[in-house]
Amino acid sequence: MKVAWKEIVKFKTRYLILGTIIFLISLLTMTISGLANGLSYDNASLIKDLPEGTFYMQEKSEDQYNLSHLDEKKMNKIREAAPEATFLSIQMGELENGNKNHSVVFVSTTNSSLFPKVEEGEVILNNSIMAEGVNQGDDLTNSLLDNKLTVEDFVDQQKFSHSSIAFINSTDFQKMYRTDTFQIAFVEGDDTPKFDGLTQYSNKDFLNTIPSYNAEQLSLNMIVIFLLVISGMLFGIFFYMINVQKLGTYGILKAVGMKTSALFKMMWIQMIIITFISLILSIGISQLLTLFMPEGMPFLLTIESASIMSLLFLGIGFIGATLSGFQISKVEPIQAINQGGV
Amino acid sequence: METLSINKLVKTFKDGNKEETILKGIDLELSQGEITALIGASGSGKSTLLTVVAGLQKSTKGKIIFEDRELTEMNPTQLRAVRAKRFGFVFQHAHLVQFLTVQEQLQLMVDTAELNWSKKKREEEIKSVLQAVDMWSHKDSYPDNLSGGEKQRVAIARAIIHQPSMLFADEPTASLDSKRSIEVIELLRSLSKERNHTVLMVTHDTDMLKYADRTVIMKDGVISES
């Protein structure tokens, strides 16, 4: 450890260059990962905040929640097998406040601890609507509904398909969309029952039924994967170049009896030190960046995702450095002795 | 008492279909505490003999017995352990590790030899050896800040810090001027006598022979005079 650190200190410029490159790439990766997570949350926090469980939709709806209809008979069947089941409907729409229109996603549910309880004629809105001039107690209208909806309360970060959610009572929802059914059933837990004519979805599978969710996430995740691969290659190239310069030293150290594994260990320690410092800085700075990001830009970098990214960086750095280090095992002491040296 | 015995040692190099035998059946015995100088014209095989005996190259035929163990039968891991624990090396160039101070060069060798010395013992031994080579005042210097003679003194200190039984010196004074060469060879001799090291030294400089107890002359892959 001491020898590895000594080398970094002695040749600080060369390791500073590698550290800076790794820091910049990891900062970019963390930032893009934060944006991907933020977008994902912005797209589907309604679903993402739910505990793990199973969603049910009508089989013939072909993965489109707005085409699914669970009639009373089906709902009773589900209730019999899973009394704690929650039924919900989701529909895009808009609310008017004076002359101003607000695009929202109406969500109506049966009584459940997972969603806020709303009385008929009331609406509970995602708090971002407050910035559009809507306040508690305001009366909002909708062209499909004769009665007004009074803003009862606001909730934090409840979005679906990048739109704010408006929780309304099922009676109001059924009046607006002329339906007497719910679209989706949700049962919490791992051991959930199966039903004929209904398709089951895990939380993750259900997210993919949201239009654009999959394409959006795939694009961003591909960028993250590319950046990880590039950082691995950078580690490989950098340590290859450093190892080429040090082949003479390695040869002499092997001649005097140093184990090849000790030389690899030295290289791995250097890789871990550089990656660790770069990651600490990039995580810290990516968090600081959120203070300067424009309001409304979705960014979410949790400790969990930052830790996973950091482990991936360390893993890829390890592979890159190890591949480049195969030269060490090939070094013949005799060649080093025959060359000049310090 | 013999430290190392070489019997009918052959080393052949192959290059495609071409074969060249550099060592042609060498027999040699080295006694404990004796300094043996190996001299010969360029291409006589003296450096090859040193590197084969030191376990840095494999022999083609023959036996090398060191402290009752047959080196020629050992695998690379066993040979590495012998080099780390029982051998010391001084090369033509000092070959010091650029990023370590003089003191750290010796610490690294102690670690390489896997000596379970206490911190106090380690510090005492390093101080004692650096004082012996008159480099204690340079203990915190890096190789870049040392002269050629000083580097070679540190290389000698590194070669003896782990108290090896044998020292291999391959042209240890070849890169130094005559004044520094005499200082280094005198130091090598006094230390090996003091510590009872067996020394096998390759040299082309006949002025160095007076510092050896015995001279072995090599010619065309065989010992012509001993």
XYZ file of C-alpha atoms in Angstrom:
568
model
C 0.000 0.000 0.000
C 2.783 2.386 1.028
C 4.847 1.648 -2.093
C 1.813 2.160 -4.356
C 0.995 5.478 -2.661
C 4.664 6.556 -2.801
C 4.657 6.117 -6.558
C 1.497 8.200 -6.917
C 3.038 10.975 -4.805
C 6.377 10.894 -6.635
C 4.804 10.928 -10.105
C 1.842 13.087 -9.164
C 1.428 14.719 -12.579
C 0.893 11.464 -14.435
C -1.549 10.114 -11.826
C -3.275 13.498 -11.597
C -3.936 13.335 -15.345
C -5.485 9.857 -15.023
C -7.395 10.895 -11.910
C -8.771 13.982 -13.678
C -9.918 11.962 -16.689
C -11.574 9.340 -14.475
C -13.127 12.088 -12.342
C -14.583 13.839 -15.417
C -15.953 10.604 -16.857
C -17.396 9.500 -13.533
C -18.915 12.981 -13.012
C -20.521 12.774 -16.439
C -21.732 9.245 -15.721
C -23.116 10.203 -12.304
C -24.832 13.263 -13.772
C -26.405 11.320 -16.630
C -27.377 8.547 -14.252
C -28.937 11.157 -11.958
C -30.852 12.608 -14.894
C -31.969 9.124 -16.017
C -33.209 8.365 -12.506
C -34.785 11.801 -12.252
C -36.581 11.374 -15.564
C -37.668 7.895 -14.588
C -39.065 9.225 -11.314
C -40.655 12.180 -13.092
C -42.233 9.776 -15.542
C -43.613 7.321 -13.059
C -43.275 8.295 -9.395
C -46.889 7.155 -8.904
C -45.765 3.578 -9.633
C -42.195 3.841 -8.337
C -43.349 4.892 -4.865
C -45.556 1.818 -4.532
C -44.255 -1.245 -2.654
C -43.326 -4.330 -4.711
C -46.410 -6.217 -5.839
C -48.448 -7.262 -8.878
C -50.531 -5.200 -11.269
C -53.431 -6.812 -13.130
C -54.935 -5.639 -16.423
C -57.416 -7.144 -18.809
C -55.638 -9.586 -21.118
C -57.237 -8.167 -24.255
C -56.033 -4.626 -23.435
C -52.601 -5.718 -24.762
C -50.504 -3.870 -22.201
C -52.398 -0.578 -22.595
C -53.833 0.412 -19.241
C -56.392 2.836 -20.750
C -57.940 -0.023 -22.749
C -58.303 -2.277 -19.712
C -61.681 -2.639 -17.938
C -62.118 -4.612 -14.747
C -65.861 -5.090 -14.260
C -67.581 -5.780 -10.935
C -67.421 -9.569 -11.453
C -63.650 -9.527 -12.002
C -63.107 -7.090 -9.146
C -65.015 -9.393 -6.776
C -62.925 -12.346 -7.890
C -59.760 -10.397 -7.141
C -61.161 -9.204 -3.784
C -61.958 -12.801 -2.808
C -58.369 -13.939 -3.444
C -56.709 -10.744 -2.224
C -58.927 -8.661 0.050
C -56.261 -5.937 0.344
C -56.296 -5.333 -3.463
C -56.474 -1.721 -4.645
C -58.230 -0.770 -7.891
C -57.249 2.278 -9.844
C -57.850 4.117 -13.076
C -55.528 6.508 -14.847
C -56.495 8.975 -17.576
C -54.838 12.032 -19.137
C -56.905 15.242 -18.876
C -56.892 18.864 -17.897
C -58.162 21.186 -15.217
C -59.142 24.793 -15.713
C -58.477 27.545 -13.189
C -60.065 30.691 -14.535
C -58.559 31.106 -17.969
C -55.599 28.862 -17.311
C -55.474 25.187 -18.301
C -53.365 22.664 -16.384
C -52.467 19.392 -17.982
C -52.824 16.582 -15.430
C -53.258 12.833 -15.113
C -56.455 11.929 -13.273
C -56.048 9.014 -10.885
C -58.949 7.443 -9.105
C -58.554 4.598 -6.614
C -60.585 2.519 -4.212
C -59.906 3.097 -0.509
C -56.296 2.200 0.159
C -53.478 3.258 2.435
C -51.263 3.497 -0.667
C -53.089 6.502 -2.128
C -54.656 9.644 -0.632
C -58.373 9.457 0.155
C -60.448 11.970 -1.846
C -64.097 12.855 -1.330
C -66.509 13.545 -4.193
C -66.077 17.105 -5.543
C -62.496 17.346 -4.240
C -59.119 17.027 -5.867
C -55.631 16.444 -4.414
C -52.858 17.717 -6.687
C -49.164 17.215 -7.154
C -47.441 20.191 -5.525
C -45.730 21.370 -8.732
C -49.126 22.768 -9.810
C -48.796 25.344 -7.033
C -46.129 27.048 -9.147
C -48.785 27.473 -11.857
C -50.881 29.621 -9.481
C -53.243 26.993 -8.061
C -53.873 27.240 -4.305
C -55.633 25.187 -1.669
C -59.388 25.904 -1.739
C -59.453 26.940 -5.396
C -62.327 25.607 -7.487
C -61.190 23.930 -10.691
C -63.322 22.858 -13.632
C -63.182 20.214 -16.293
C -65.185 20.260 -19.533
C -66.321 16.645 -18.960
C -67.625 17.327 -15.450
C -70.600 19.435 -14.454
C -69.521 20.031 -10.853
C -66.374 21.853 -9.733
C -63.446 20.209 -8.002
C -62.124 21.973 -4.902
C -58.389 21.713 -4.246
C -58.285 19.922 -0.906
C -54.526 19.367 -0.568
C -51.210 18.928 -2.351
C -48.904 15.875 -2.393
C -45.152 15.679 -2.995
C -43.746 14.366 -6.302
C -46.690 12.367 -7.608
C -46.288 12.188 -11.381
C -47.177 9.901 -14.204
C -45.983 10.182 -17.799
C -44.193 13.446 -16.840
C -47.539 15.040 -15.847
C -48.778 16.084 -12.431
C -51.301 13.769 -10.857
C -54.776 14.873 -9.804
C -56.300 12.378 -7.370
C -60.086 12.468 -7.664
C -62.962 10.434 -6.241
C -64.063 7.411 -8.323
C -67.595 8.871 -8.698
C -66.155 12.008 -10.348
C -63.824 9.891 -12.499
C -66.693 7.655 -13.668
C -68.820 10.699 -14.471
C -66.002 12.271 -16.523
C -65.128 9.207 -18.522
C -68.594 7.591 -18.588
C -67.414 4.289 -17.152
C -68.343 2.132 -14.206
C -65.173 0.074 -14.109
C -61.584 0.397 -12.923
C -58.648 -0.232 -15.272
C -56.022 -1.757 -13.007
C -55.800 -3.843 -9.842
C -52.755 -3.776 -7.557
C -51.932 -6.420 -4.958
C -48.980 -5.839 -2.641
C -46.470 -8.631 -1.853
C -44.588 -11.463 -3.546
C -47.091 -14.292 -3.368
C -49.928 -12.922 -5.478
C -52.735 -14.962 -7.105
C -53.328 -15.543 -10.844
C -56.639 -14.904 -12.613
C -58.026 -16.079 -15.943
C -58.336 -13.297 -18.495
C -55.994 -10.974 -16.608
C -52.335 -10.268 -17.317
C -49.949 -9.894 -14.380
C -47.187 -7.293 -14.253
C -44.440 -6.704 -11.739
C -43.838 -3.035 -10.823
C -40.931 -2.942 -13.309
C -42.980 -4.566 -16.096
C -45.831 -2.163 -15.491
C -43.455 0.815 -15.854
C -42.641 -0.411 -19.341
C -46.294 -0.131 -20.337
C -46.017 3.642 -19.906
C -45.507 5.148 -23.376
C -41.932 6.522 -23.810
C -40.691 5.185 -20.452
C -38.706 2.308 -21.933
C -37.231 4.246 -24.870
C -36.230 7.143 -22.615
C -34.528 4.902 -20.067
C -32.819 2.729 -22.686
C -31.229 5.764 -24.365
C -29.900 7.193 -21.112
C -28.731 3.832 -19.802
C -26.878 3.191 -23.057
C -24.970 6.449 -22.549
C -24.111 5.384 -18.996
C -22.943 1.953 -20.223
C -20.768 3.559 -22.921
C -19.184 5.879 -20.367
C -18.440 2.933 -18.083
C -16.842 0.995 -20.943
C -14.802 4.064 -21.957
C -13.550 4.504 -18.393
C -12.532 0.819 -18.302
C -10.631 1.251 -21.560
C -8.964 4.405 -20.220
C -7.762 2.528 -17.169
C -6.437 -0.234 -19.408
C -4.621 2.159 -21.758
C -3.219 4.304 -18.961
C -1.868 1.431 -16.896
C -0.551 -0.212 -20.076
C 1.469 2.924 -20.823
C 2.686 3.211 -17.234
C 3.577 -0.477 -17.135
C 5.571 -0.224 -20.368
C 7.643 2.533 -18.753
C 8.107 0.450 -15.616
C 8.980 -2.897 -17.213
C 12.659 -2.427 -16.273
C 11.776 -1.792 -12.625
C 9.403 -4.759 -12.599
C 12.131 -6.976 -14.075
C 14.636 -5.976 -11.398
C 12.101 -6.405 -8.621
C 11.316 -9.867 -9.964
C 15.053 -10.621 -10.166
C 15.542 -9.805 -6.483
C 12.620 -12.086 -5.652
C 9.485 -9.955 -5.568
C 6.303 -11.914 -6.306
C 4.389 -11.049 -9.500
C 1.248 -10.947 -7.352
C 2.842 -8.200 -5.209
C 3.403 -6.121 -8.372
C -0.223 -6.642 -9.435
C -1.342 -5.725 -5.927
C 0.590 -2.468 -6.180
C -1.158 -1.643 -9.470
C -4.602 -2.543 -8.086
C -4.065 -0.365 -5.018
C -3.159 2.567 -7.271
C -6.267 1.926 -9.360
C -8.461 1.796 -6.226
C -6.931 4.990 -4.770
C -7.437 6.939 -8.024
C -10.962 5.627 -8.596
C -11.990 6.170 -4.981
C -10.833 9.811 -4.913
C -12.378 10.458 -8.364
C -15.703 8.926 -7.295
C -15.905 10.834 -4.012
C -15.310 14.070 -5.915
C -17.718 13.248 -8.729
C -20.526 12.184 -6.358
C -19.982 15.318 -4.260
C -19.893 17.647 -7.253
C -22.870 15.986 -8.970
C -24.861 16.597 -5.780
C -23.676 20.221 -5.695
C -24.705 20.608 -9.334
C -28.325 20.063 -8.321
C -28.165 23.446 -6.572
C -27.411 25.139 -9.889
C -29.716 23.099 -12.115
C -32.762 24.894 -13.518
C -35.895 24.386 -11.423
C -37.981 21.567 -12.767
C -35.011 19.641 -14.183
C -35.526 16.103 -12.919
C -32.352 14.851 -11.172
C -32.206 12.021 -8.685
C -28.984 10.368 -7.574
C -29.710 8.197 -4.560
C -26.979 6.720 -2.343
C -28.035 3.316 -3.691
C -27.524 4.228 -7.371
C -24.311 6.154 -6.624
C -22.988 3.087 -4.759
C -23.900 0.747 -7.632
C -22.215 3.085 -10.144
C -19.140 3.326 -7.911
C -18.886 -0.459 -7.645
C -19.233 -0.722 -11.427
C -16.453 1.855 -11.879
C -14.193 -0.048 -9.496
C -15.008 -3.357 -11.218
C -14.364 -1.987 -14.701
C -11.211 -0.175 -13.554
C -10.001 -3.431 -12.019
C -10.597 -5.352 -15.273
C -8.914 -2.619 -17.367
C -5.876 -2.410 -15.086
C -5.562 -6.199 -14.779
C -5.704 -6.763 -18.548
C -2.979 -4.180 -19.064
C -0.975 -5.752 -16.235
C -0.459 -9.040 -18.054
C 2.802 -7.534 -19.309
C 4.070 -7.722 -15.725
C 3.791 -11.493 -15.691
C 5.650 -11.668 -19.011
C 8.618 -9.546 -17.890
C 11.853 -11.500 -17.824
C 14.268 -10.293 -15.111
C 17.209 -11.056 -17.382
C 16.034 -8.497 -19.961
C 15.777 -5.783 -17.320
C 19.250 -6.544 -15.991
C 20.771 -6.230 -19.438
C 19.170 -2.811 -19.894
C 20.434 0.341 -18.247
C 18.664 1.755 -15.251
C 18.606 4.213 -12.391
C 32.694 -25.635 3.433
C 30.917 -25.456 0.051
C 27.984 -23.105 -0.342
C 27.315 -23.764 -3.979
C 28.332 -26.563 -6.272
C 27.983 -26.533 -10.072
C 28.224 -29.859 -11.918
C 28.452 -30.261 -15.695
C 26.315 -27.201 -16.324
C 25.173 -26.689 -19.923
C 23.197 -23.781 -21.329
C 22.029 -23.846 -24.921
C 20.079 -21.067 -26.602
C 17.720 -21.908 -29.446
C 16.757 -19.469 -32.178
C 14.512 -21.258 -34.671
C 16.566 -24.163 -35.986
C 19.804 -22.621 -34.776
C 21.267 -23.769 -31.475
C 24.167 -22.179 -29.660
C 25.725 -23.670 -26.557
C 27.112 -20.922 -24.332
C 28.008 -22.998 -21.269
C 29.650 -26.309 -22.147
C 29.743 -28.432 -19.008
C 30.879 -26.099 -16.223
C 32.126 -27.557 -12.939
C 32.714 -25.109 -10.113
C 32.513 -25.020 -6.340
C 32.122 -21.899 -4.261
C 33.102 -21.914 -0.603
C 31.390 -20.046 2.198
C 32.722 -16.514 2.627
C 34.884 -16.696 -0.513
C 34.900 -14.000 -3.206
C 35.193 -15.533 -6.665
C 35.842 -13.307 -9.654
C 34.663 -14.639 -13.004
C 36.607 -13.124 -15.857
C 36.706 -13.716 -19.578
C 36.344 -12.139 -22.972
C 33.012 -10.896 -24.212
C 30.879 -13.909 -25.221
C 32.862 -16.323 -23.055
C 29.691 -17.137 -21.084
C 30.559 -15.536 -17.731
C 27.384 -13.449 -17.428
C 25.265 -16.407 -18.591
C 26.876 -18.579 -15.915
C 26.066 -15.991 -13.237
C 22.433 -15.609 -14.286
C 21.858 -19.368 -14.578
C 23.419 -20.009 -11.158
C 21.378 -17.151 -9.662
C 18.177 -18.761 -10.920
C 17.404 -15.992 -13.412
C 17.632 -18.390 -16.366
C 17.011 -22.115 -16.669
C 19.959 -24.405 -17.380
C 19.770 -26.927 -20.217
C 21.646 -29.686 -18.418
C 23.644 -30.199 -15.258
C 23.163 -29.548 -11.577
C 23.435 -26.548 -9.267
C 23.382 -27.443 -5.597
C 22.974 -24.628 -3.089
C 22.871 -25.326 0.636
C 22.047 -28.992 -0.075
C 19.133 -28.119 -2.357
C 19.174 -28.684 -6.090
C 18.296 -25.365 -7.745
C 18.024 -27.010 -11.174
C 15.098 -29.106 -9.943
C 13.164 -26.160 -8.513
C 10.075 -24.593 -10.086
C 9.944 -20.800 -10.705
C 8.106 -20.158 -7.407
C 10.717 -22.018 -5.381
C 13.525 -20.262 -7.271
C 11.944 -16.878 -6.595
C 11.810 -17.676 -2.882
C 15.498 -18.626 -2.879
C 16.395 -15.410 -4.729
C 14.349 -13.332 -2.284
C 15.622 -14.942 0.902
C 19.077 -16.392 0.271
C 20.547 -14.386 -2.630
C 21.583 -10.777 -2.988
C 22.203 -9.014 -6.314
C 24.378 -6.125 -7.416
C 24.126 -5.297 -11.112
C 26.138 -3.112 -13.474
C 23.522 -0.385 -13.008
C 22.095 0.167 -9.553
C 18.509 -0.432 -10.789
C 16.962 1.374 -7.834
C 13.217 2.000 -7.669
C 12.826 5.615 -8.794
C 10.014 6.570 -6.457
C 11.471 5.181 -3.233
C 13.960 6.864 -0.916
C 17.204 5.117 -0.002
C 15.679 3.854 3.235
C 12.520 2.636 1.485
C 14.559 0.659 -1.083
C 15.833 -1.433 1.817
C 12.417 -1.696 3.462
C 11.039 -3.083 0.206
C 13.777 -5.723 0.125
C 13.017 -6.716 3.740
C 9.352 -7.140 2.746
C 10.315 -9.076 -0.397
C 12.438 -11.469 1.686
C 9.374 -11.951 3.936
C 11.395 -11.372 7.090
C 9.262 -11.197 10.201
C 11.318 -8.494 11.819
C 9.834 -6.198 14.422
C 9.645 -2.514 13.506
C 12.545 -1.805 15.856
C 14.721 -4.593 14.437
C 13.942 -3.467 10.884
C 14.899 0.130 11.662
C 18.085 -0.962 13.422
C 19.160 -3.255 10.580
C 18.472 -0.634 7.909
C 20.394 1.982 9.879
C 23.286 -0.400 10.447
C 23.549 -1.376 6.760
C 23.212 2.209 5.526
C 25.885 3.288 7.981
C 28.082 0.458 6.728
C 27.819 1.726 3.150
C 28.113 5.334 4.374
C 24.676 6.307 3.063
C 22.781 6.907 6.310
C 22.957 10.667 5.776
C 21.196 10.109 2.408
C 18.462 7.886 3.835
C 15.669 10.206 2.675
C 17.152 10.936 -0.769
C 15.642 9.653 -3.994
C 17.838 7.912 -6.619
C 17.617 10.969 -8.903
C 19.558 12.959 -6.313
C 22.402 10.473 -5.933
C 25.669 10.092 -7.864
C 26.512 6.834 -9.681
C 28.795 5.691 -6.838
C 26.161 6.512 -4.219
C 23.507 4.599 -6.136
C 25.780 1.569 -6.307
C 26.381 1.790 -2.537
C 22.611 1.730 -2.021
C 22.390 -1.253 -4.395
C 24.968 -3.053 -2.242
C 22.989 -2.174 0.894
C 19.836 -3.546 -0.744
C 21.695 -6.724 -1.689
C 22.797 -7.463 1.884
C 19.989 -6.054 4.069
C 18.156 -9.392 4.229
C 21.349 -11.226 5.256
C 21.646 -13.503 2.214
C 24.078 -16.345 2.009
C 25.236 -15.549 -1.561
C 25.905 -12.334 -3.397
C 25.869 -12.171 -7.183
C 27.623 -9.143 -8.640
C 27.405 -8.650 -12.395
C 30.016 -6.047 -13.455
C 29.266 -3.982 -10.312
C 31.818 -1.289 -11.193
C 31.440 -1.169 -14.971
C 29.373 2.039 -14.961
C 31.662 3.902 -12.531
C 34.905 5.844 -12.918
C 38.078 4.241 -11.552
C 38.010 6.112 -8.205
C 34.368 5.183 -7.540
C 34.997 1.624 -8.798
C 37.704 1.097 -6.173
C 35.467 2.533 -3.426
C 32.597 0.246 -4.412
C 34.669 -2.932 -4.758
C 36.455 -2.271 -1.458
C 33.099 -1.802 0.192
C 31.738 -4.986 -1.374
C 34.765 -6.941 -0.178
C 34.796 -5.571 3.362
C 31.074 -6.136 3.854
C 31.071 -9.657 2.450
C 34.047 -10.599 4.630
C 32.433 -9.024 7.680
C 29.120 -10.794 7.031
C 30.564 -13.995 5.602
C 28.777 -13.765 2.227
C 29.866 -16.013 -0.609
C 30.365 -13.766 -3.631
C 30.324 -14.624 -7.323
C 31.379 -11.549 -9.276
C 31.559 -11.141 -13.020
C 34.030 -8.518 -14.168
C 36.033 -7.599 -17.228
C 38.258 -5.233 -15.241
C 41.498 -6.967 -14.260
C 42.143 -4.282 -11.619
C 39.267 -5.779 -9.647
C 40.833 -9.225 -9.440
C 43.049 -8.322 -6.489
C 39.904 -7.895 -4.393
C 38.821 -11.481 -5.063
C 40.021 -14.551 -3.171
C 39.921 -16.588 -6.319
C 39.774 -15.920 -10.055
C 38.011 -18.160 -12.537
C 38.762 -17.506 -16.195
C 36.203 -18.498 -18.784
C 36.816 -19.026 -22.454
C 34.319 -20.228 -25.057
C 31.862 -21.595 -22.515
C 34.318 -23.547 -20.407
C 36.509 -22.768 -17.416
C 40.026 -22.456 -18.719
C 41.723 -21.658 -15.447
C 40.698 -21.662 -11.826
